Amino acid sequence: MTSNTGHMGAKVVVIGGGTGSFTLLNGLKNYTSHLTAIVNMADDGGSTGVLRDELGALPPGDVRQCLVALSESPRVRDLFNYRFSEGTFEGHAFGNIFLTALEKMTGSFAEAVDVADEVLNVRGRVVPVTLDNVHLIMKKRSGKKIIGEYQIGNMKFDLGEGRPELELSPPAVINPEASEAIADADIVVIAPGNLYGSIAPALIVKGMKEALQKTTAKIVYVCNLVTKPGQTDNFKVHDFADEIERFIGANVLDTVLYNTEHPEESLLEKYSRDKEFGVEYDHPILSAKHYTAKGTSLISKKLPKKVAGDKISATRAFIRHDSDVIARQLMKIYFS
């Protein structure tokens, strides 16, 4: 199958946020024009957090990444990803400021995304999972609440308390456009990413469970490559999938796609220093699940592109998914 065969093909919906969705969309856009990215709207870290706090804007960061992934205009893609490294705008991505300005000008974040679609010449569309201004909350057994996606996504959990309970405040309702896209899809893909800080907030929106239960689409989860210290220590593939379905509130997965290749030893050593390890898999457990577990080599051999002003990506090697390999696997699932 070549990258030109699917432009009139599958209607694919990707649910998630951040780099996980970005990676999947980058590959999928070469195989189909019918792409919808449904994006988590609880982000409150970095540039996005500042814009939310100072301007009362809805979070633009994950939406920007998905718009950039689907853009057919390379120079504008680079512009939207450009991050200021000094001055008043230090740390801000241009695309975040652009989306916030559009929201303020039009009075509608959805309209801001539509205008950005045109500017970026996007193949497909980007849909916020909710248009409610929400924050992620984690409830502890003691009754204490941890507020904020960034804090929750980067803290160490008390693993003795069991799996974390998450909610959105105020309770968010699914964007009708997102619900319609799921109903009309051939494949719904739940992206890899920060399980509790990026993926869960998109799945616990009111109406998501019903949308995923009603759709006739094949529902696929692409599992993470590495564990996150203090949150998913010792998680295997089935543990990640179990958490995905726990947040959805129903056993809706048809296929779980996971990696079977060991990264280069030098990369593993760098990650292990930070207590991050490759996600292992247990064949007997996976074979007993209601979904089909499909393992294959999913690790990218390409070096990540350096983004101007992004100090983090410039200083770290990445174990990353291969966007084209995943896209081809998803197309095989569609045609099977």
Tab-separated table of C-alpha atoms in Angstrom:
chain	number	residue	atom	x	y	z
A	1	MET	CA	0.000	0.000	0.000
A	2	THR	CA	1.477	3.379	-0.954
A	3	SER	CA	0.832	6.721	0.672
A	4	ASN	CA	-1.314	7.871	-2.264
A	5	THR	CA	-3.944	5.143	-2.250
A	6	GLY	CA	-6.170	6.280	0.577
A	7	HIS	CA	-7.058	9.914	-0.126
A	8	MET	CA	-10.697	8.983	-0.818
A	9	GLY	CA	-10.679	6.322	1.878
A	10	ALA	CA	-11.401	5.831	5.553
A	11	LYS	CA	-13.045	8.411	7.776
A	12	VAL	CA	-10.624	8.485	10.698
A	13	VAL	CA	-11.086	10.209	14.051
A	14	VAL	CA	-8.109	10.654	16.393
A	15	ILE	CA	-8.836	11.397	20.066
A	16	GLY	CA	-6.147	12.820	22.339
A	17	GLY	CA	-3.866	15.800	22.536
A	18	GLY	CA	-0.269	16.933	22.337
A	19	THR	CA	2.520	15.005	20.652
A	20	GLY	CA	0.647	11.681	20.511
A	21	SER	CA	-2.100	13.044	18.280
A	22	PHE	CA	0.461	15.099	16.337
A	23	THR	CA	2.423	11.943	15.492
A	24	LEU	CA	-0.618	9.947	14.374
A	25	LEU	CA	-2.066	12.775	12.274
A	26	ASN	CA	1.268	13.365	10.530
A	27	GLY	CA	1.163	9.810	9.221
A	28	LEU	CA	-2.571	9.422	8.599
A	29	LYS	CA	-2.902	12.522	6.416
A	30	ASN	CA	-0.883	10.685	3.735
A	31	TYR	CA	-3.514	7.930	3.542
A	32	THR	CA	-6.854	9.690	3.854
A	33	SER	CA	-8.351	13.154	3.507
A	34	HIS	CA	-11.185	12.337	5.902
A	35	LEU	CA	-9.427	13.140	9.172
A	36	THR	CA	-10.847	14.613	12.351
A	37	ALA	CA	-8.692	15.351	15.396
A	38	ILE	CA	-10.744	15.551	18.601
A	39	VAL	CA	-8.616	17.438	21.101
A	40	ASN	CA	-8.391	17.515	24.893
A	41	MET	CA	-9.314	20.949	26.264
A	42	ALA	CA	-8.000	20.797	29.842
A	43	ASP	CA	-4.389	21.811	29.102
A	44	ASP	CA	-3.091	24.475	31.514
A	45	GLY	CA	0.699	24.233	31.305
A	46	GLY	CA	3.370	26.385	29.680
A	47	SER	CA	2.308	28.987	27.123
A	48	THR	CA	-1.266	27.685	27.172
A	49	GLY	CA	-1.507	28.064	30.942
A	50	VAL	CA	-0.327	31.677	30.814
A	51	LEU	CA	-2.853	32.562	28.112
A	52	ARG	CA	-5.662	30.895	30.074
A	53	ASP	CA	-4.719	32.665	33.301
A	54	GLU	CA	-4.064	36.127	31.886
A	55	LEU	CA	-6.679	36.315	29.123
A	56	GLY	CA	-9.333	33.795	30.135
A	57	ALA	CA	-8.819	31.994	26.818
A	58	LEU	CA	-9.613	28.371	26.081
A	59	PRO	CA	-6.426	26.255	25.839
A	60	PRO	CA	-4.847	26.576	22.378
A	61	GLY	CA	-1.733	24.373	22.729
A	62	ASP	CA	-2.974	20.892	21.816
A	63	VAL	CA	-5.289	22.330	19.150
A	64	ARG	CA	-2.308	24.138	17.604
A	65	GLN	CA	-0.269	20.926	17.463
A	66	CYS	CA	-3.072	19.086	15.669
A	67	LEU	CA	-3.617	21.955	13.208
A	68	VAL	CA	0.107	21.984	12.448
A	69	ALA	CA	0.143	18.211	11.924
A	70	LEU	CA	-2.645	18.465	9.326
A	71	SER	CA	-1.323	21.582	7.587
A	72	GLU	CA	-0.363	21.436	3.918
A	73	SER	CA	1.642	24.686	4.151
A	74	PRO	CA	5.182	23.947	5.431
A	75	ARG	CA	6.218	27.559	6.051
A	76	VAL	CA	3.018	28.360	7.932
A	77	ARG	CA	3.436	25.117	9.928
A	78	ASP	CA	6.866	26.338	11.020
A	79	LEU	CA	5.441	29.762	11.868
A	80	PHE	CA	2.697	28.295	14.089
A	81	ASN	CA	5.254	26.110	15.869
A	82	TYR	CA	7.758	28.953	16.318
A	83	ARG	CA	8.395	29.561	20.003
A	84	PHE	CA	9.785	32.900	21.223
A	85	SER	CA	13.019	32.483	23.193
A	86	GLU	CA	13.256	35.939	24.744
A	87	GLY	CA	11.374	39.087	25.613
A	88	THR	CA	7.757	39.486	26.692
A	89	PHE	CA	6.651	36.485	24.638
A	90	GLU	CA	9.388	34.126	25.856
A	91	GLY	CA	8.074	30.552	25.925
A	92	HIS	CA	4.982	31.317	23.846
A	93	ALA	CA	4.343	29.515	20.558
A	94	PHE	CA	3.169	31.904	17.849
A	95	GLY	CA	0.240	29.614	17.025
A	96	ASN	CA	-1.025	29.795	20.612
A	97	ILE	CA	-1.063	33.598	20.494
A	98	PHE	CA	-2.726	33.516	17.065
A	99	LEU	CA	-5.547	31.225	18.222
A	100	THR	CA	-6.102	33.254	21.400
A	101	ALA	CA	-6.266	36.500	19.418
A	102	LEU	CA	-8.821	34.941	17.052
A	103	GLU	CA	-10.912	33.717	19.975
A	104	LYS	CA	-10.903	37.202	21.489
A	105	MET	CA	-11.731	38.804	18.129
A	106	THR	CA	-14.564	36.434	17.156
A	107	GLY	CA	-15.837	35.568	20.640
A	108	SER	CA	-15.759	31.885	19.705
A	109	PHE	CA	-12.941	29.373	20.075
A	110	ALA	CA	-14.632	27.095	17.527
A	111	GLU	CA	-14.618	29.935	15.006
A	112	ALA	CA	-10.983	30.663	15.825
A	113	VAL	CA	-10.110	27.052	14.958
A	114	ASP	CA	-12.074	27.319	11.685
A	115	VAL	CA	-10.108	30.427	10.645
A	116	ALA	CA	-6.817	28.737	11.571
A	117	ASP	CA	-7.907	25.773	9.389
A	118	GLU	CA	-8.002	28.134	6.396
A	119	VAL	CA	-4.705	29.869	7.196
A	120	LEU	CA	-2.863	26.578	7.630
A	121	ASN	CA	-4.530	24.887	4.638
A	122	VAL	CA	-5.495	21.942	6.819
A	123	ARG	CA	-6.287	18.502	5.416
A	124	GLY	CA	-9.138	17.320	7.602
A	125	ARG	CA	-10.388	19.243	10.635
A	126	VAL	CA	-9.610	19.859	14.279
A	127	VAL	CA	-12.470	19.728	16.792
A	128	PRO	CA	-12.234	20.646	20.507
A	129	VAL	CA	-13.681	17.761	22.556
A	130	THR	CA	-15.680	20.344	24.524
A	131	LEU	CA	-16.209	24.092	24.312
A	132	ASP	CA	-16.606	24.369	28.091
A	133	ASN	CA	-13.818	26.120	30.005
A	134	VAL	CA	-12.722	23.195	32.175
A	135	HIS	CA	-9.960	22.145	34.546
A	136	LEU	CA	-8.848	18.619	35.376
A	137	ILE	CA	-9.229	17.509	38.998
A	138	MET	CA	-7.861	14.434	40.759
A	139	LYS	CA	-9.677	13.294	43.900
A	140	LYS	CA	-7.627	11.594	46.626
A	141	ARG	CA	-8.970	9.179	49.224
A	142	SER	CA	-8.345	11.777	51.910
A	143	GLY	CA	-10.781	14.077	50.167
A	144	LYS	CA	-8.015	16.399	48.973
A	145	LYS	CA	-8.277	17.568	45.363
A	146	ILE	CA	-5.377	18.226	43.004
A	147	ILE	CA	-6.362	20.824	40.414
A	148	GLY	CA	-4.824	21.291	36.973
A	149	GLU	CA	-3.817	19.064	34.090
A	150	TYR	CA	-0.174	20.104	34.162
A	151	GLN	CA	0.220	19.396	37.875
A	152	ILE	CA	-1.626	16.064	37.657
A	153	GLY	CA	0.206	15.000	34.522
A	154	ASN	CA	3.619	15.631	36.055
A	155	MET	CA	3.216	14.668	39.717
A	156	LYS	CA	4.053	11.383	41.418
A	157	PHE	CA	0.966	9.525	42.590
A	158	ASP	CA	0.563	7.731	45.890
A	159	LEU	CA	0.339	4.312	44.266
A	160	GLY	CA	-1.001	2.857	47.516
A	161	GLU	CA	-4.237	4.752	46.860
A	162	GLY	CA	-4.920	2.773	43.692
A	163	ARG	CA	-5.681	4.167	40.248
A	164	PRO	CA	-6.486	7.899	40.314
A	165	GLU	CA	-10.034	9.232	40.104
A	166	LEU	CA	-10.332	12.134	37.672
A	167	GLU	CA	-13.094	14.591	36.835
A	168	LEU	CA	-13.535	17.857	34.951
A	169	SER	CA	-14.718	21.045	36.636
A	170	PRO	CA	-17.186	22.300	35.730
A	171	PRO	CA	-18.576	19.029	34.289
A	172	ALA	CA	-17.912	19.234	30.560
A	173	VAL	CA	-20.298	18.236	27.781
A	174	ILE	CA	-19.019	16.775	24.514
A	175	ASN	CA	-18.900	19.164	21.573
A	176	PRO	CA	-21.713	18.092	19.164
A	177	GLU	CA	-19.193	18.236	16.292
A	178	ALA	CA	-17.023	15.688	18.107
A	179	SER	CA	-19.983	13.391	18.742
A	180	GLU	CA	-21.053	13.604	15.097
A	181	ALA	CA	-17.528	12.857	13.867
A	182	ILE	CA	-17.349	9.716	16.028
A	183	ALA	CA	-20.775	8.564	14.798
A	184	ASP	CA	-19.709	9.020	11.167
A	185	ALA	CA	-16.228	7.461	11.491
A	186	ASP	CA	-14.871	4.231	10.050
A	187	ILE	CA	-12.027	4.140	12.593
A	188	VAL	CA	-11.699	5.945	15.920
A	189	VAL	CA	-8.126	6.018	17.206
A	190	ILE	CA	-7.225	6.846	20.805
A	191	ALA	CA	-3.752	8.338	20.626
A	192	PRO	CA	-0.787	7.588	22.879
A	193	GLY	CA	0.355	10.280	25.279
A	194	ASN	CA	0.375	11.302	28.922
A	195	LEU	CA	-2.301	8.902	30.175
A	196	TYR	CA	-3.657	10.976	33.050
A	197	GLY	CA	-2.689	14.467	31.913
A	198	SER	CA	-3.544	14.390	28.213
A	199	ILE	CA	-5.631	11.366	27.169
A	200	ALA	CA	-7.975	10.933	30.148
A	201	PRO	CA	-9.344	14.522	29.991
A	202	ALA	CA	-10.575	13.842	26.461
A	203	LEU	CA	-12.283	10.587	27.479
A	204	ILE	CA	-14.132	11.668	30.625
A	205	VAL	CA	-16.165	14.408	28.936
A	206	LYS	CA	-19.887	13.756	29.387
A	207	GLY	CA	-21.232	12.102	26.236
A	208	MET	CA	-17.941	10.500	25.127
A	209	LYS	CA	-18.898	7.086	26.523
A	210	GLU	CA	-22.226	7.115	24.683
A	211	ALA	CA	-20.629	8.312	21.436
A	212	LEU	CA	-18.053	5.500	21.513
A	213	GLN	CA	-20.661	2.879	22.421
A	214	LYS	CA	-23.016	3.890	19.604
A	215	THR	CA	-20.537	4.254	16.748
A	216	THR	CA	-20.101	1.430	14.245
A	217	ALA	CA	-16.461	2.476	13.787
A	218	LYS	CA	-13.587	0.212	14.731
A	219	ILE	CA	-12.047	1.638	17.916
A	220	VAL	CA	-8.267	1.337	18.194
A	221	TYR	CA	-5.941	2.328	21.022
A	222	VAL	CA	-2.269	2.976	20.193
A	223	CYS	CA	-0.331	2.186	23.365
A	224	ASN	CA	2.509	4.259	24.809
A	225	LEU	CA	6.119	3.209	24.227
A	226	VAL	CA	7.477	4.022	27.695
A	227	THR	CA	6.176	4.227	31.249
A	228	LYS	CA	5.958	7.438	33.260
A	229	PRO	CA	7.682	7.438	36.670
A	230	GLY	CA	5.336	7.794	39.615
A	231	GLN	CA	2.257	7.207	37.451
A	232	THR	CA	2.501	4.166	35.196
A	233	ASP	CA	5.447	2.327	36.772
A	234	ASN	CA	5.394	-1.365	35.789
A	235	PHE	CA	2.388	-0.845	33.505
A	236	LYS	CA	2.136	-3.355	30.692
A	237	VAL	CA	0.120	-2.917	27.505
A	238	HIS	CA	-3.067	-4.328	29.052
A	239	ASP	CA	-2.760	-1.946	32.028
A	240	PHE	CA	-2.788	1.055	29.710
A	241	ALA	CA	-5.764	-0.348	27.788
A	242	ASP	CA	-7.593	-1.097	31.054
A	243	GLU	CA	-7.188	2.518	32.139
A	244	ILE	CA	-8.432	3.811	28.787
A	245	GLU	CA	-11.626	1.797	29.152
A	246	ARG	CA	-11.989	2.716	32.824
A	247	PHE	CA	-12.063	6.386	31.915
A	248	ILE	CA	-14.487	5.786	29.068
A	249	GLY	CA	-16.657	3.696	31.377
A	250	ALA	CA	-17.204	0.822	28.947
A	251	ASN	CA	-15.341	-1.946	27.108
A	252	VAL	CA	-15.322	-0.335	23.677
A	253	LEU	CA	-11.871	-1.181	22.286
A	254	ASP	CA	-11.710	-3.428	19.232
A	255	THR	CA	-7.942	-3.373	18.734
A	256	VAL	CA	-4.900	-2.399	20.801
A	257	LEU	CA	-1.793	-1.625	18.770
A	258	TYR	CA	1.489	-1.918	20.676
A	259	ASN	CA	5.238	-1.941	20.126
A	260	THR	CA	7.344	-5.118	20.226
A	261	GLU	CA	10.739	-3.622	19.326
A	262	HIS	CA	13.404	-2.790	21.894
A	263	PRO	CA	14.870	0.696	21.394
A	264	GLU	CA	18.603	1.224	21.050
A	265	GLU	CA	20.480	0.544	24.293
A	266	SER	CA	21.813	4.111	24.435
A	267	LEU	CA	18.287	5.504	24.357
A	268	LEU	CA	17.081	3.038	26.975
A	269	GLU	CA	19.918	4.102	29.263
A	270	LYS	CA	18.983	7.778	28.923
A	271	TYR	CA	15.353	7.054	29.734
A	272	SER	CA	16.139	4.671	32.598
A	273	ARG	CA	18.054	7.455	34.360
A	274	ASP	CA	14.686	9.207	34.617
A	275	LYS	CA	13.000	5.951	35.702
A	276	GLU	CA	11.199	5.593	32.352
A	277	PHE	CA	11.147	2.098	30.840
A	278	GLY	CA	9.820	0.422	27.731
A	279	VAL	CA	6.231	-0.835	28.001
A	280	GLU	CA	6.234	-4.635	28.174
A	281	TYR	CA	3.418	-6.966	27.095
A	282	ASP	CA	1.944	-10.202	28.422
A	283	HIS	CA	0.654	-12.479	25.650
A	284	PRO	CA	-1.572	-14.717	27.839
A	285	ILE	CA	-3.326	-11.721	29.395
A	286	LEU	CA	-3.741	-9.939	26.064
A	287	SER	CA	-5.098	-13.051	24.350
A	288	ALA	CA	-7.835	-13.301	26.992
A	289	LYS	CA	-9.063	-9.740	26.444
A	290	HIS	CA	-12.195	-8.800	24.490
A	291	TYR	CA	-10.104	-6.776	22.026
A	292	THR	CA	-7.532	-7.911	19.469
A	293	ALA	CA	-3.984	-7.072	20.558
A	294	LYS	CA	-1.643	-6.449	17.633
A	295	GLY	CA	2.064	-6.121	18.325
A	296	THR	CA	4.645	-4.915	15.820
A	297	SER	CA	7.684	-2.635	15.518
A	298	LEU	CA	6.419	0.929	16.002
A	299	ILE	CA	9.572	2.884	16.912
A	300	SER	CA	10.725	5.693	14.632
A	301	LYS	CA	14.287	5.636	13.347
A	302	LYS	CA	14.214	9.343	12.413
A	303	LEU	CA	15.643	12.067	14.613
A	304	PRO	CA	13.035	14.579	15.837
A	305	LYS	CA	12.997	17.914	14.025
A	306	LYS	CA	14.313	20.784	16.115
A	307	VAL	CA	11.735	23.535	16.664
A	308	ALA	CA	13.060	27.083	16.969
A	309	GLY	CA	12.877	28.305	20.549
A	310	ASP	CA	11.936	24.891	21.990
A	311	LYS	CA	14.675	24.250	24.561
A	312	ILE	CA	13.268	20.922	25.750
A	313	SER	CA	13.227	19.074	22.422
A	314	ALA	CA	16.679	20.400	21.644
A	315	THR	CA	18.251	18.713	24.647
A	316	ARG	CA	16.651	15.263	24.746
A	317	ALA	CA	16.704	12.165	22.582
A	318	PHE	CA	13.318	10.620	21.956
A	319	ILE	CA	11.883	7.139	21.757
A	320	ARG	CA	9.029	7.991	19.422
A	321	HIS	CA	6.327	6.261	17.419
A	322	ASP	CA	6.831	5.952	13.671
A	323	SER	CA	3.869	7.886	12.280
A	324	ASP	CA	3.898	6.186	8.875
A	325	VAL	CA	4.103	2.656	10.296
A	326	ILE	CA	1.146	3.338	12.588
A	327	ALA	CA	-0.849	4.864	9.732
A	328	ARG	CA	-0.251	1.778	7.587
A	329	GLN	CA	-1.271	-0.495	10.460
A	330	LEU	CA	-4.479	1.491	10.936
A	331	MET	CA	-5.269	1.270	7.223
A	332	LYS	CA	-4.801	-2.521	7.411
A	333	ILE	CA	-7.304	-2.598	10.276
A	334	TYR	CA	-9.717	-0.505	8.202
A	335	PHE	CA	-9.470	-2.861	5.212
A	336	SER	CA	-9.619	-6.054	7.311
